XYZ file of C-alpha atoms in Angstrom:
717
model
C -45.217 16.018 -10.382
C -47.345 14.267 -12.716
C -50.289 12.430 -11.173
C -50.013 8.909 -11.960
C -53.173 6.714 -13.121
C -55.177 5.704 -10.166
C -55.711 1.869 -9.315
C -57.546 -0.008 -6.907
C -56.923 -3.480 -5.131
C -58.875 -6.852 -5.668
C -57.764 -8.066 -2.141
C -60.190 -9.024 0.390
C -59.897 -6.608 3.261
C -60.920 -9.069 5.837
C -58.477 -11.680 4.717
C -55.426 -9.305 5.243
C -56.217 -8.665 8.775
C -56.944 -12.367 9.525
C -53.172 -13.236 8.921
C -52.064 -10.981 11.720
C -51.732 -10.955 15.263
C -53.721 -8.849 17.699
C -51.003 -5.878 17.936
C -50.211 -6.067 14.137
C -54.026 -6.001 13.417
C -54.435 -3.073 15.785
C -51.784 -1.250 13.309
C -53.508 -2.463 10.097
C -56.983 -1.706 10.815
C -56.501 1.984 11.481
C -55.030 2.986 7.924
C -56.010 6.772 8.575
C -54.960 9.169 11.220
C -51.677 9.646 13.278
C -50.064 6.458 14.620
C -46.858 5.500 16.565
C -46.007 2.006 16.380
C -43.252 0.852 18.929
C -41.986 -2.320 17.422
C -39.264 -4.574 19.258
C -37.036 -6.683 17.312
C -38.294 -9.353 15.161
C -41.861 -8.555 15.739
C -43.059 -8.326 12.126
C -43.172 -4.506 11.842
C -42.753 -4.501 8.051
C -45.714 -7.026 8.135
C -47.729 -4.762 10.152
C -47.183 -1.645 8.183
C -47.450 -3.291 4.683
C -50.754 -4.904 5.739
C -51.942 -1.375 7.097
C -51.228 0.009 3.527
C -52.738 -2.810 1.817
C -56.080 -2.873 3.994
C -56.394 0.838 3.684
C -56.119 0.181 -0.112
C -58.389 -2.773 -0.264
C -61.068 -1.121 1.991
C -61.040 1.801 -0.470
C -59.718 4.162 2.278
C -56.379 4.741 0.576
C -55.416 5.376 -3.109
C -52.155 3.551 -3.598
C -50.376 6.375 -5.712
C -51.300 8.758 -2.917
C -49.366 6.926 -0.375
C -45.392 7.455 0.118
C -43.489 5.124 2.637
C -39.828 6.100 3.362
C -37.250 4.035 5.093
C -33.454 4.422 5.263
C -31.911 1.513 2.877
C -32.589 0.580 -0.696
C -33.033 -2.954 0.572
C -35.825 -2.298 2.653
C -37.465 0.000 0.401
C -37.201 -3.031 -2.283
C -38.501 -5.428 0.277
C -41.258 -3.169 1.033
C -42.465 -2.638 -2.554
C -42.338 -6.391 -3.137
C -44.493 -7.366 -0.409
C -47.190 -4.520 -1.174
C -47.343 -5.826 -4.706
C -48.051 -9.201 -3.259
C -50.462 -7.792 -1.002
C -52.412 -6.233 -4.043
C -51.312 -2.527 -3.334
C -49.557 -1.795 -6.481
C -48.700 1.977 -6.982
C -47.523 2.704 -3.570
C -44.203 4.675 -3.741
C -41.574 2.926 -1.383
C -38.346 4.775 -1.375
C -35.517 5.744 0.744
C -35.617 9.451 2.062
C -32.742 10.387 -0.434
C -34.305 8.565 -3.389
C -37.751 10.443 -2.763
C -36.063 13.749 -2.338
C -33.788 13.325 -5.353
C -36.728 12.363 -7.606
C -38.641 15.718 -6.365
C -35.566 17.623 -6.559
C -35.171 16.876 -10.232
C -38.517 17.495 -11.298
C -38.886 20.837 -9.605
C -35.523 22.318 -10.004
C -36.365 23.811 -13.468
C -39.441 25.503 -11.907
C -37.881 26.664 -8.827
C -34.315 27.499 -10.044
C -33.934 27.088 -13.725
C -32.007 24.766 -15.832
C -31.185 21.340 -14.831
C -30.415 20.094 -11.025
C -26.637 19.975 -10.290
C -24.930 16.591 -10.424
C -24.746 14.819 -7.161
C -21.144 13.709 -6.340
C -20.880 9.909 -5.549
C -18.076 10.515 -3.177
C -16.925 13.163 -0.679
C -13.487 12.106 -0.568
C -11.961 14.022 -3.540
C -14.018 17.160 -2.345
C -12.787 17.027 1.090
C -9.130 16.415 -0.019
C -9.129 19.375 -2.331
C -10.740 21.738 0.605
C -8.055 20.453 2.858
C -5.328 20.990 0.371
C -6.344 24.683 -0.074
C -6.006 25.120 3.732
C -2.623 23.543 3.777
C -3.671 20.459 5.655
C -2.051 17.151 5.048
C -4.740 14.389 5.243
C -4.430 10.707 4.627
C -7.385 8.488 3.690
C -8.373 7.837 7.216
C -8.406 11.390 8.070
C -10.528 12.541 5.037
C -13.066 9.600 5.747
C -13.364 11.060 9.255
C -13.636 14.502 8.127
C -16.390 13.423 5.731
C -18.508 11.858 8.358
C -17.930 15.122 10.645
C -19.344 17.151 7.608
C -22.302 14.810 7.248
C -23.047 15.211 10.718
C -22.894 19.193 10.311
C -25.197 19.033 7.452
C -27.688 16.696 8.714
C -28.029 19.098 11.824
C -28.847 21.797 9.303
C -25.507 23.533 10.587
C -23.311 26.182 8.444
C -19.690 26.932 9.063
C -20.884 29.742 11.269
C -23.064 27.676 13.677
C -21.077 24.543 13.616
C -18.615 25.414 16.544
C -21.052 26.175 19.110
C -23.322 23.162 18.171
C -20.020 21.114 18.199
C -18.870 22.136 21.645
C -22.339 21.588 22.949
C -22.390 18.053 21.614
C -18.849 17.489 22.639
C -17.729 16.758 19.166
C -14.023 16.153 18.660
C -13.053 16.794 14.895
C -10.349 14.375 13.927
C -6.905 16.166 14.278
C -8.262 19.781 14.594
C -10.356 21.897 16.806
C -13.983 23.019 16.020
C -12.740 26.506 14.660
C -10.454 24.781 11.900
C -13.174 22.329 11.207
C -15.606 25.296 10.647
C -12.797 26.740 8.132
C -12.678 23.206 6.267
C -16.802 23.227 6.090
C -16.858 26.792 4.624
C -13.963 25.816 2.143
C -15.696 22.391 1.131
C -18.718 24.279 0.224
C -16.788 26.663 -2.006
C -15.241 23.577 -3.767
C -18.594 22.115 -4.472
C -19.900 25.520 -5.803
C -16.763 25.666 -8.064
C -17.365 22.353 -9.381
C -21.026 22.602 -9.810
C -22.038 19.498 -7.565
C -23.592 18.791 -4.570
C -23.492 15.981 -2.132
C -26.268 13.614 -0.816
C -26.798 15.934 2.132
C -27.534 18.730 0.036
C -30.224 16.872 -1.854
C -32.468 17.041 1.595
C -31.333 20.549 2.360
C -32.115 21.948 -1.158
C -35.418 20.368 -1.436
C -36.251 21.596 2.127
C -35.271 25.097 1.064
C -37.527 24.959 -2.249
C -40.517 23.872 -0.289
C -40.056 26.568 2.352
C -39.808 29.207 -0.156
C -42.279 27.775 -2.645
C -45.698 27.047 -1.302
C -46.950 26.222 -4.565
C -44.593 23.479 -5.053
C -45.122 22.064 -1.500
C -48.853 22.057 -2.189
C -48.329 20.025 -5.493
C -46.275 17.370 -3.287
C -49.187 17.356 -0.768
C -51.752 16.872 -3.323
C -49.629 13.851 -4.818
C -48.837 12.307 -1.372
C -51.452 12.378 1.310
C -50.581 9.441 3.283
C -47.109 8.818 4.881
C -45.518 5.674 6.535
C -41.901 6.176 7.956
C -40.171 3.056 8.846
C -36.972 3.110 11.263
C -38.278 6.412 12.703
C -35.556 6.171 15.667
C -33.183 6.958 12.961
C -34.391 10.195 11.783
C -32.240 13.210 11.834
C -33.163 17.096 12.027
C -33.079 17.627 8.420
C -35.122 14.248 7.476
C -37.597 15.336 10.391
C -38.011 18.989 8.770
C -38.511 17.640 5.185
C -41.096 14.933 6.535
C -42.775 18.244 8.125
C -42.868 19.798 4.827
C -44.398 16.914 2.963
C -47.154 16.212 5.460
C -48.073 19.857 6.047
C -51.257 20.407 8.057
C -52.396 16.682 7.252
C -52.600 14.037 10.074
C -52.226 10.844 8.047
C -48.807 9.909 9.075
C -47.574 6.513 10.652
C -44.211 6.106 12.226
C -42.461 2.931 13.229
C -39.437 2.276 15.296
C -37.714 0.908 18.185
C -35.868 3.180 20.821
C -33.926 0.250 21.999
C -32.291 0.090 18.351
C -31.245 3.582 18.215
C -27.565 3.109 17.389
C -26.737 5.829 14.935
C -26.975 9.136 16.922
C -23.195 9.816 16.153
C -24.640 10.597 12.414
C -27.309 12.891 13.825
C -30.057 10.490 14.458
C -32.193 11.133 17.112
C -34.980 9.073 18.624
C -36.715 12.011 20.180
C -38.835 12.260 17.169
C -40.243 8.880 17.723
C -40.714 9.430 21.480
C -42.094 12.846 21.085
C -44.439 11.633 18.444
C -47.686 11.441 20.728
C -47.159 14.896 22.159
C -46.578 16.480 18.491
C -49.498 14.830 17.120
C -52.509 14.848 19.960
C -55.185 12.178 19.428
C -52.636 9.829 17.919
C -52.790 5.927 18.631
C -49.697 4.136 19.944
C -49.253 0.329 19.436
C -46.598 -1.790 20.864
C -45.394 -4.873 18.756
C -43.805 -7.116 21.321
C -44.215 -10.706 20.052
C -40.781 -11.904 18.633
C -41.143 -14.180 15.682
C -37.395 -14.368 15.124
C -35.542 -15.808 18.054
C -35.706 -18.572 20.369
C -36.971 -17.835 24.158
C -33.459 -18.363 25.151
C -32.172 -15.558 23.026
C -35.107 -13.312 23.681
C -34.551 -13.707 27.480
C -30.947 -12.721 26.981
C -31.664 -9.682 25.004
C -34.448 -8.592 27.479
C -31.980 -8.952 30.324
C -29.209 -6.831 28.589
C -31.585 -4.170 27.709
C -33.755 -4.039 30.738
C -30.634 -2.847 32.926
C -31.592 0.619 31.553
C -35.236 0.780 31.230
C -35.058 4.540 30.336
C -36.405 6.457 27.311
C -34.431 4.250 24.826
C -35.160 0.768 26.545
C -38.004 0.143 23.965
C -40.480 -2.994 24.544
C -39.902 -6.072 26.288
C -40.043 -8.888 23.974
C -42.361 -11.931 24.345
C -40.845 -14.966 22.729
C -43.186 -16.899 20.189
C -41.018 -19.750 19.046
C -40.120 -23.018 20.234
C -37.076 -23.371 22.748
C -33.708 -23.773 21.263
C -30.114 -24.095 22.429
C -28.843 -21.957 25.442
C -26.721 -18.891 24.095
C -22.985 -19.184 25.264
C -20.126 -17.131 26.103
C -16.997 -18.573 25.322
C -13.374 -17.499 26.450
C -10.141 -17.561 24.340
C -6.715 -16.814 25.211
C -6.247 -14.190 22.508
C -7.660 -12.786 19.217
C -6.057 -15.268 17.019
C -7.453 -18.223 19.042
C -10.791 -16.583 19.245
C -10.947 -16.309 15.485
C -9.686 -20.141 15.181
C -12.349 -21.242 17.575
C -15.099 -19.194 15.811
C -14.087 -20.855 12.456
C -14.093 -24.267 13.881
C -17.617 -23.865 15.675
C -18.918 -22.486 12.317
C -17.483 -25.617 10.412
C -19.243 -27.815 13.136
C -22.606 -26.010 12.302
C -22.096 -26.373 8.694
C -21.464 -29.915 8.921
C -24.662 -30.326 10.971
C -26.422 -28.955 8.242
C -26.737 -25.255 8.649
C -26.266 -23.449 5.403
C -23.306 -21.000 5.459
C -25.529 -18.260 4.105
C -27.567 -18.660 7.592
C -24.407 -17.972 9.590
C -22.947 -14.547 10.520
C -19.822 -13.279 12.571
C -20.571 -9.779 13.845
C -17.943 -7.424 15.514
C -17.783 -3.964 16.871
C -15.290 -2.688 14.576
C -14.300 -3.382 10.955
C -10.613 -4.146 11.904
C -11.736 -7.354 13.906
C -12.563 -8.924 10.421
C -9.135 -9.715 9.495
C -8.364 -12.311 11.843
C -11.789 -14.112 11.117
C -11.305 -14.022 7.501
C -8.020 -15.653 7.792
C -9.345 -18.303 10.181
C -12.239 -18.936 7.715
C -9.995 -19.068 4.693
C -7.670 -21.541 6.281
C -10.707 -23.661 7.109
C -12.074 -23.441 3.434
C -15.286 -21.920 4.720
C -16.902 -19.304 1.929
C -17.592 -16.074 3.517
C -18.462 -12.294 2.486
C -17.689 -9.294 4.160
C -21.007 -6.916 4.449
C -20.985 -3.264 4.178
C -18.762 -2.776 1.326
C -19.850 -1.928 -2.376
C -23.459 -2.587 -3.228
C -23.762 -6.086 -5.206
C -24.993 -4.709 -8.678
C -22.457 -1.847 -8.449
C -19.470 -4.086 -7.919
C -17.090 -4.384 -10.886
C -16.998 -8.048 -11.365
C -20.997 -8.013 -11.410
C -21.230 -5.221 -13.977
C -18.630 -6.792 -16.249
C -20.564 -10.081 -15.971
C -23.825 -8.631 -16.711
C -22.265 -6.815 -19.850
C -21.004 -10.470 -21.274
C -24.472 -12.027 -20.223
C -26.305 -9.260 -22.350
C -24.130 -10.086 -25.208
C -24.508 -13.755 -25.019
C -28.379 -13.360 -24.915
C -28.531 -12.422 -28.737
C -27.297 -15.763 -29.406
C -28.723 -18.188 -26.980
C -30.448 -20.937 -29.057
C -31.889 -22.868 -26.176
C -29.818 -25.806 -26.416
C -27.588 -25.320 -23.431
C -29.255 -25.424 -19.842
C -29.440 -21.975 -18.634
C -27.348 -22.189 -15.304
C -24.430 -23.857 -17.389
C -24.783 -21.205 -20.117
C -24.551 -18.589 -17.283
C -21.615 -19.861 -15.760
C -19.765 -20.624 -19.245
C -20.256 -16.862 -20.129
C -19.031 -15.856 -16.677
C -15.843 -17.537 -16.942
C -15.059 -14.460 -19.198
C -15.281 -12.248 -15.986
C -12.883 -14.610 -14.002
C -15.661 -17.294 -12.655
C -14.439 -20.781 -11.994
C -16.661 -23.693 -10.710
C -14.328 -24.179 -7.748
C -13.513 -21.305 -5.319
C -9.935 -19.694 -5.394
C -7.549 -20.310 -2.614
C -7.196 -16.657 -1.770
C -9.153 -14.588 0.665
C -10.336 -10.966 0.654
C -11.219 -9.250 -2.335
C -10.388 -12.347 -4.757
C -12.921 -14.588 -2.571
C -15.476 -11.918 -2.599
C -15.265 -11.466 -6.308
C -15.682 -15.086 -6.794
C -18.764 -15.429 -4.458
C -20.326 -12.453 -6.435
C -20.094 -14.175 -9.889
C -21.346 -17.502 -8.060
C -24.441 -15.838 -6.777
C -25.205 -14.789 -10.406
C -24.814 -18.527 -11.444
C -27.147 -19.420 -8.467
C -29.624 -16.882 -9.549
C -29.993 -18.644 -12.829
C -30.593 -22.052 -10.951
C -33.227 -20.267 -8.855
C -34.968 -18.774 -11.979
C -35.042 -22.361 -13.511
C -36.624 -23.679 -10.699
C -39.666 -21.313 -11.000
C -39.587 -21.139 -14.688
C -37.943 -24.338 -16.401
C -38.289 -22.719 -19.755
C -36.561 -19.543 -18.966
C -33.635 -18.424 -21.234
C -30.804 -15.913 -21.109
C -33.170 -13.029 -22.058
C -35.569 -13.961 -19.293
C -32.605 -14.210 -16.891
C -31.405 -10.516 -17.942
C -34.776 -9.364 -17.109
C -34.930 -10.603 -13.800
C -31.213 -9.113 -13.176
C -32.531 -5.681 -14.212
C -35.664 -5.651 -11.954
C -33.594 -6.937 -9.073
C -31.063 -4.007 -9.755
C -33.694 -1.479 -10.019
C -35.129 -2.546 -6.550
C -31.598 -3.148 -5.002
C -32.776 -6.663 -4.567
C -29.254 -8.630 -4.637
C -29.132 -12.352 -4.927
C -27.971 -14.045 -1.441
C -24.339 -15.097 -1.562
C -23.748 -18.588 -0.344
C -21.182 -17.836 2.366
C -20.887 -16.730 6.099
C -21.493 -13.210 6.549
C -18.988 -11.060 8.393
C -20.577 -7.606 9.460
C -19.981 -4.921 11.767
C -22.922 -4.601 14.427
C -23.906 -1.433 12.693
C -24.207 -3.098 9.257
C -25.990 -6.023 10.739
C -28.943 -3.760 11.559
C -32.341 -5.026 9.750
C -30.672 -8.594 9.077
C -31.211 -11.962 10.420
C -29.340 -15.405 10.548
C -30.074 -18.892 11.918
C -26.869 -18.771 13.865
C -24.844 -15.615 14.989
C -21.238 -15.522 16.311
C -20.632 -12.052 18.301
C -16.935 -11.764 18.842
C -15.066 -9.292 20.967
C -17.445 -9.276 23.787
C -15.049 -7.572 26.185
C -14.790 -4.164 27.858
C -12.880 -1.885 25.405
C -14.793 -3.397 22.311
C -18.219 -3.438 23.951
C -18.564 -0.785 24.919
C -15.626 0.557 22.671
C -13.215 2.374 24.665
C -13.761 5.734 22.926
C -17.189 5.787 24.234
C -17.510 8.563 26.664
C -20.281 9.672 29.053
C -23.356 7.668 30.090
C -25.210 8.403 26.843
C -22.570 6.931 24.576
C -22.175 3.971 26.825
C -25.842 3.179 26.688
C -25.834 3.448 22.806
C -23.166 0.859 22.985
C -25.568 -1.343 25.067
C -28.138 -0.906 22.425
C -25.565 -1.927 19.835
C -24.922 -5.269 21.725
C -28.846 -5.632 21.911
C -29.034 -5.262 18.018
C -26.512 -7.864 17.604
C -28.173 -10.487 19.894
C -31.609 -10.013 18.235
C -30.143 -10.616 14.725
C -29.848 -14.554 15.856
C -32.789 -17.068 15.116
C -31.637 -20.192 16.827
C -27.729 -20.465 17.559
C -26.102 -17.449 19.442
C -22.576 -17.764 20.527
C -20.767 -14.837 22.316
C -16.853 -14.721 22.808
C -14.145 -12.840 24.004
C -10.453 -13.111 24.322
C -8.320 -12.452 27.368
C -5.382 -10.923 25.469
C -4.811 -9.239 22.187
C -1.841 -11.314 21.062
C -0.603 -14.765 21.918
C 1.617 -14.705 25.054
C 0.182 -11.092 25.817
C -0.956 -10.111 29.240
C -4.603 -11.272 29.847
C -6.004 -7.945 30.987
C -9.347 -8.014 29.253
C -12.589 -8.771 30.923
C -16.185 -9.769 29.627
C -18.447 -6.784 28.571
C -19.930 -5.109 31.550
C -23.462 -5.359 29.788
C -23.528 -9.085 30.091
C -22.967 -8.943 34.024
C -26.916 -9.173 34.523
C -26.757 -12.207 32.157
C -24.758 -14.740 34.652
C -28.003 -16.696 35.183
C -28.285 -17.280 31.483
C -24.587 -17.313 30.223
C -23.168 -18.902 33.520
C -20.110 -17.940 35.653
C -18.110 -17.145 32.383
C -19.531 -13.673 32.461
C -17.440 -12.726 35.454
C -14.114 -13.760 33.807
C -10.942 -14.917 35.207
C -9.050 -12.966 37.966
C -6.082 -10.964 36.312
C -3.163 -12.906 35.617
C -0.227 -12.490 38.166
C 2.914 -10.642 37.137
C 5.460 -13.304 35.534
C 8.192 -14.637 38.011
C 11.794 -14.086 37.598
C 11.911 -17.190 35.491
C 9.811 -15.492 32.880
C 6.673 -17.679 33.611
C 3.218 -16.563 34.450
C 1.167 -18.424 37.175
C -0.395 -19.921 34.197
C 2.592 -21.498 33.164
C 2.849 -19.698 29.779
C 6.115 -18.242 28.461
C 6.047 -14.375 28.199
C 7.250 -13.325 24.631
C 8.282 -10.136 23.317
C 5.796 -7.854 22.009
C 4.838 -8.355 18.269
C 6.744 -5.474 16.253
C 4.479 -2.492 15.514
C 6.256 -1.508 12.321
C 7.069 -2.977 9.011
C 10.627 -4.410 8.699
C 10.556 -3.552 5.024
C 9.205 0.096 4.774
C 8.818 0.962 8.561
C 5.018 1.705 8.220
C 3.142 1.237 11.267
C 1.286 -2.287 11.160
C -2.541 -1.870 11.697
C -3.799 -5.387 11.684
C -3.179 -8.558 13.662
C -1.859 -10.723 10.693
C 0.609 -7.748 9.516
C 1.872 -7.524 13.261
C 2.232 -11.149 13.487
C 4.621 -11.510 10.334
C 6.318 -7.964 10.995
C 5.451 -6.965 7.448
C 2.734 -4.718 5.769
C 0.597 -5.987 2.942
C 2.182 -3.652 0.494
C 5.828 -4.986 1.166
C 6.879 -8.044 -0.906
C 7.433 -11.403 1.289
C 10.990 -11.851 2.527
C 10.670 -15.598 2.646
C 12.031 -18.171 0.269
C 9.072 -19.711 -1.734
C 10.274 -23.238 -1.616
C 10.748 -23.080 1.909
C 6.904 -21.737 2.386
C 5.762 -24.360 0.111
C 7.446 -27.009 2.048
C 5.905 -25.801 5.299
C 2.515 -25.611 3.750
C 2.811 -29.191 2.528
C 3.898 -30.382 5.789
C 0.762 -28.606 7.516
C -1.731 -30.167 5.001
C -0.366 -33.574 5.759
C -0.396 -32.914 9.650
C -4.080 -31.845 9.281
C -5.170 -34.594 7.150
C -3.728 -37.270 9.739
C -5.217 -35.578 12.497
C -8.565 -34.860 10.729
C -8.711 -31.112 11.783
C -8.788 -27.922 9.670
C -5.171 -26.944 8.503
C -5.464 -23.611 10.576
C -5.704 -25.527 13.797
C -2.017 -26.789 13.079
C -0.919 -23.226 12.359
C -2.617 -20.331 10.655
C -1.384 -18.701 7.338
C 0.123 -15.778 9.008
C 1.834 -17.912 11.549
C 3.385 -20.049 8.711
C 4.525 -17.126 6.752
C 6.159 -15.796 10.076
C 7.897 -18.877 10.301
C 9.272 -18.805 6.600
C 10.196 -15.391 6.864
C 12.204 -15.476 10.133
C 13.467 -19.175 9.779
C 14.172 -19.830 13.516
C 17.343 -21.899 14.104
C 16.176 -23.466 17.271
C 13.014 -24.073 19.529
C 13.666 -20.766 21.244
C 13.548 -18.756 18.200
C 10.422 -20.522 17.129
C 8.643 -19.677 20.501
C 9.354 -15.983 20.075
C 6.878 -16.030 16.984
C 3.291 -15.016 17.642
C 1.073 -17.737 17.047
C 3.242 -20.606 18.342
C 1.944 -21.423 21.791
C 3.617 -23.644 24.158
C 1.382 -26.536 23.171
C 2.059 -26.031 19.715
C 5.936 -25.953 20.125
C 5.788 -29.183 22.024
C 3.849 -30.747 19.328
C 5.361 -29.483 16.172
C 8.350 -27.554 17.105
C 11.037 -30.178 16.081
C 8.887 -31.144 13.063
C 8.756 -27.251 11.883
C 12.531 -27.033 12.348
C 13.299 -30.078 10.270
C 11.002 -28.757 7.648
C 13.261 -25.494 7.719
C 16.393 -27.553 7.252
C 15.001 -29.261 4.127
C 14.500 -32.535 5.702
C 11.308 -34.741 4.548
C 9.170 -35.141 7.621
C 5.584 -35.395 8.647
C 5.816 -34.529 12.281
C 3.252 -35.042 14.874
C -0.054 -35.837 13.795
C -1.968 -34.979 17.057
C -3.558 -31.089 16.695
C -4.819 -28.772 19.219
C -8.093 -29.311 20.454
């Protein structure tokens, strides 16, 4: 690799250390030699390691171009580069494992193998599908996704199709829809498909570079000459092939600093292992170990709850016990709801209250264990007209609407005469990509696209605040820099994310839904190791919150269903913090002969599990509620549905409550499609509780008959 021009820092070393607490300072003032940093959640680990590098550069102990800092996400790498530049340590390479490996692979491939390096396939799905087809396997999209994950697990463990079966049995892996022998055949066929197409996958990038460095000592020596000091963030997430690559990068040097938290080990299903972090002192004799324990993110109440949850199993993965630094805040809550829809509606109402109190939507998150839980939350937020975005999808600058908007903005930059204010000009241009000043009424992808384009408009506003003279060319330059650093603008909406996707993020307010056994821990978790990883996943969710933390659980899946859920077992030690609600209600008695439970709630037939139109299995709550999948056309009369919606809006306005409090969209669709003839028929529709039936039943039937009626204005509390 070409040696870059060496630079020095003008920063004052002592001033860099003065900005740190005692533990962070202990990390920063030892920039040479092996070091293990056990950094608890919210303890400023990025601050500590960036100051360590910057101090070493400022003190003349490190040459910035000789330092390689690796982490696991492009966002984290971009943040690290930004901080290092601000600290005067320009020239330090901060990359993900894959980005660093791909750069080296492209550079050394002609020398090691000859010709250009093979193209990296963007996705595995097509390759897996073709391999399965050759083996005469019938695979749907879900199966292909799960098999791709199993392939990744085998590759990061450096397994072949010959060694996979034994390793899979030892790890108690259960490949989706097949045994380990069949999976081994699929692995072999998948490799053949790639070879024929002349492509590699992302795991191959690491594996191929490891192979080159093993075989070519001269190439390994050139990399070690280029990079003499290494920093590895989120070290608890390192897998076997990443550890092997790191060992080859480092060679016989000792200047390596690793940072991680065993209590945040939540990716072992992908092959990650905290053993590399925990065994670091043994593998590096004479290394220093520093524990960062001061939590600067959360209130003492949230820190206390997190410590209580994780301290139950103070084993190898427990991490450090956090010490709160911030002022006291509200007590965390645990709320119980009757069913999933009620939980979603209650969460949306609570979010609306926080927003009314001045908390920005972008500082609020709803976290859940599985992505399927987001549907009900999305419906409730959309009904309440609360903006939101779902995290974990396509990267911001890779989204189709963003790419199209940037193309239009580039074209407009040539004719920008400076007469139109930049934010307004950006908004005018983006109308060609579908942007409007007001949000759309729809939810899901439509709303996400609008939020993405709105983020581009807000980015222009932010740029003008910093540089009032900025024009469209300056704005395009800002976008290009952010895209290169994977630094997306913040979208002003409530974040919906799985607990896994929330790792590394934080918000002022967090709503953690589905805190019941079966979801936390997930029902598929088997054995003590998997159960304890679920505990750590809950710990990660708790420590995302700065000030407001609300946990919730639903006693039943659907309205009228048997309330057979109980709060998460992980919350049992927190009775003193969350109150008796942790214990949950006694299981409901069996219904009496009259069809009433002891709670006085009518038992209803189960919601249909298959679509009335095509017969397909219904996989989400809203589809089951209306008895129809999203792909089948609605069966209701549009005028009837419009009358119901207008009636609901009028009722909500008079009662001064969000429309979804009267009836959710899914319930309204179900009513319009089934057109119940009487109160008994209406009561059979999921989402029509006994209370709502009493308040709105007669009015709904009148609307269905075509009568002009407002109905009761009192809404559910």
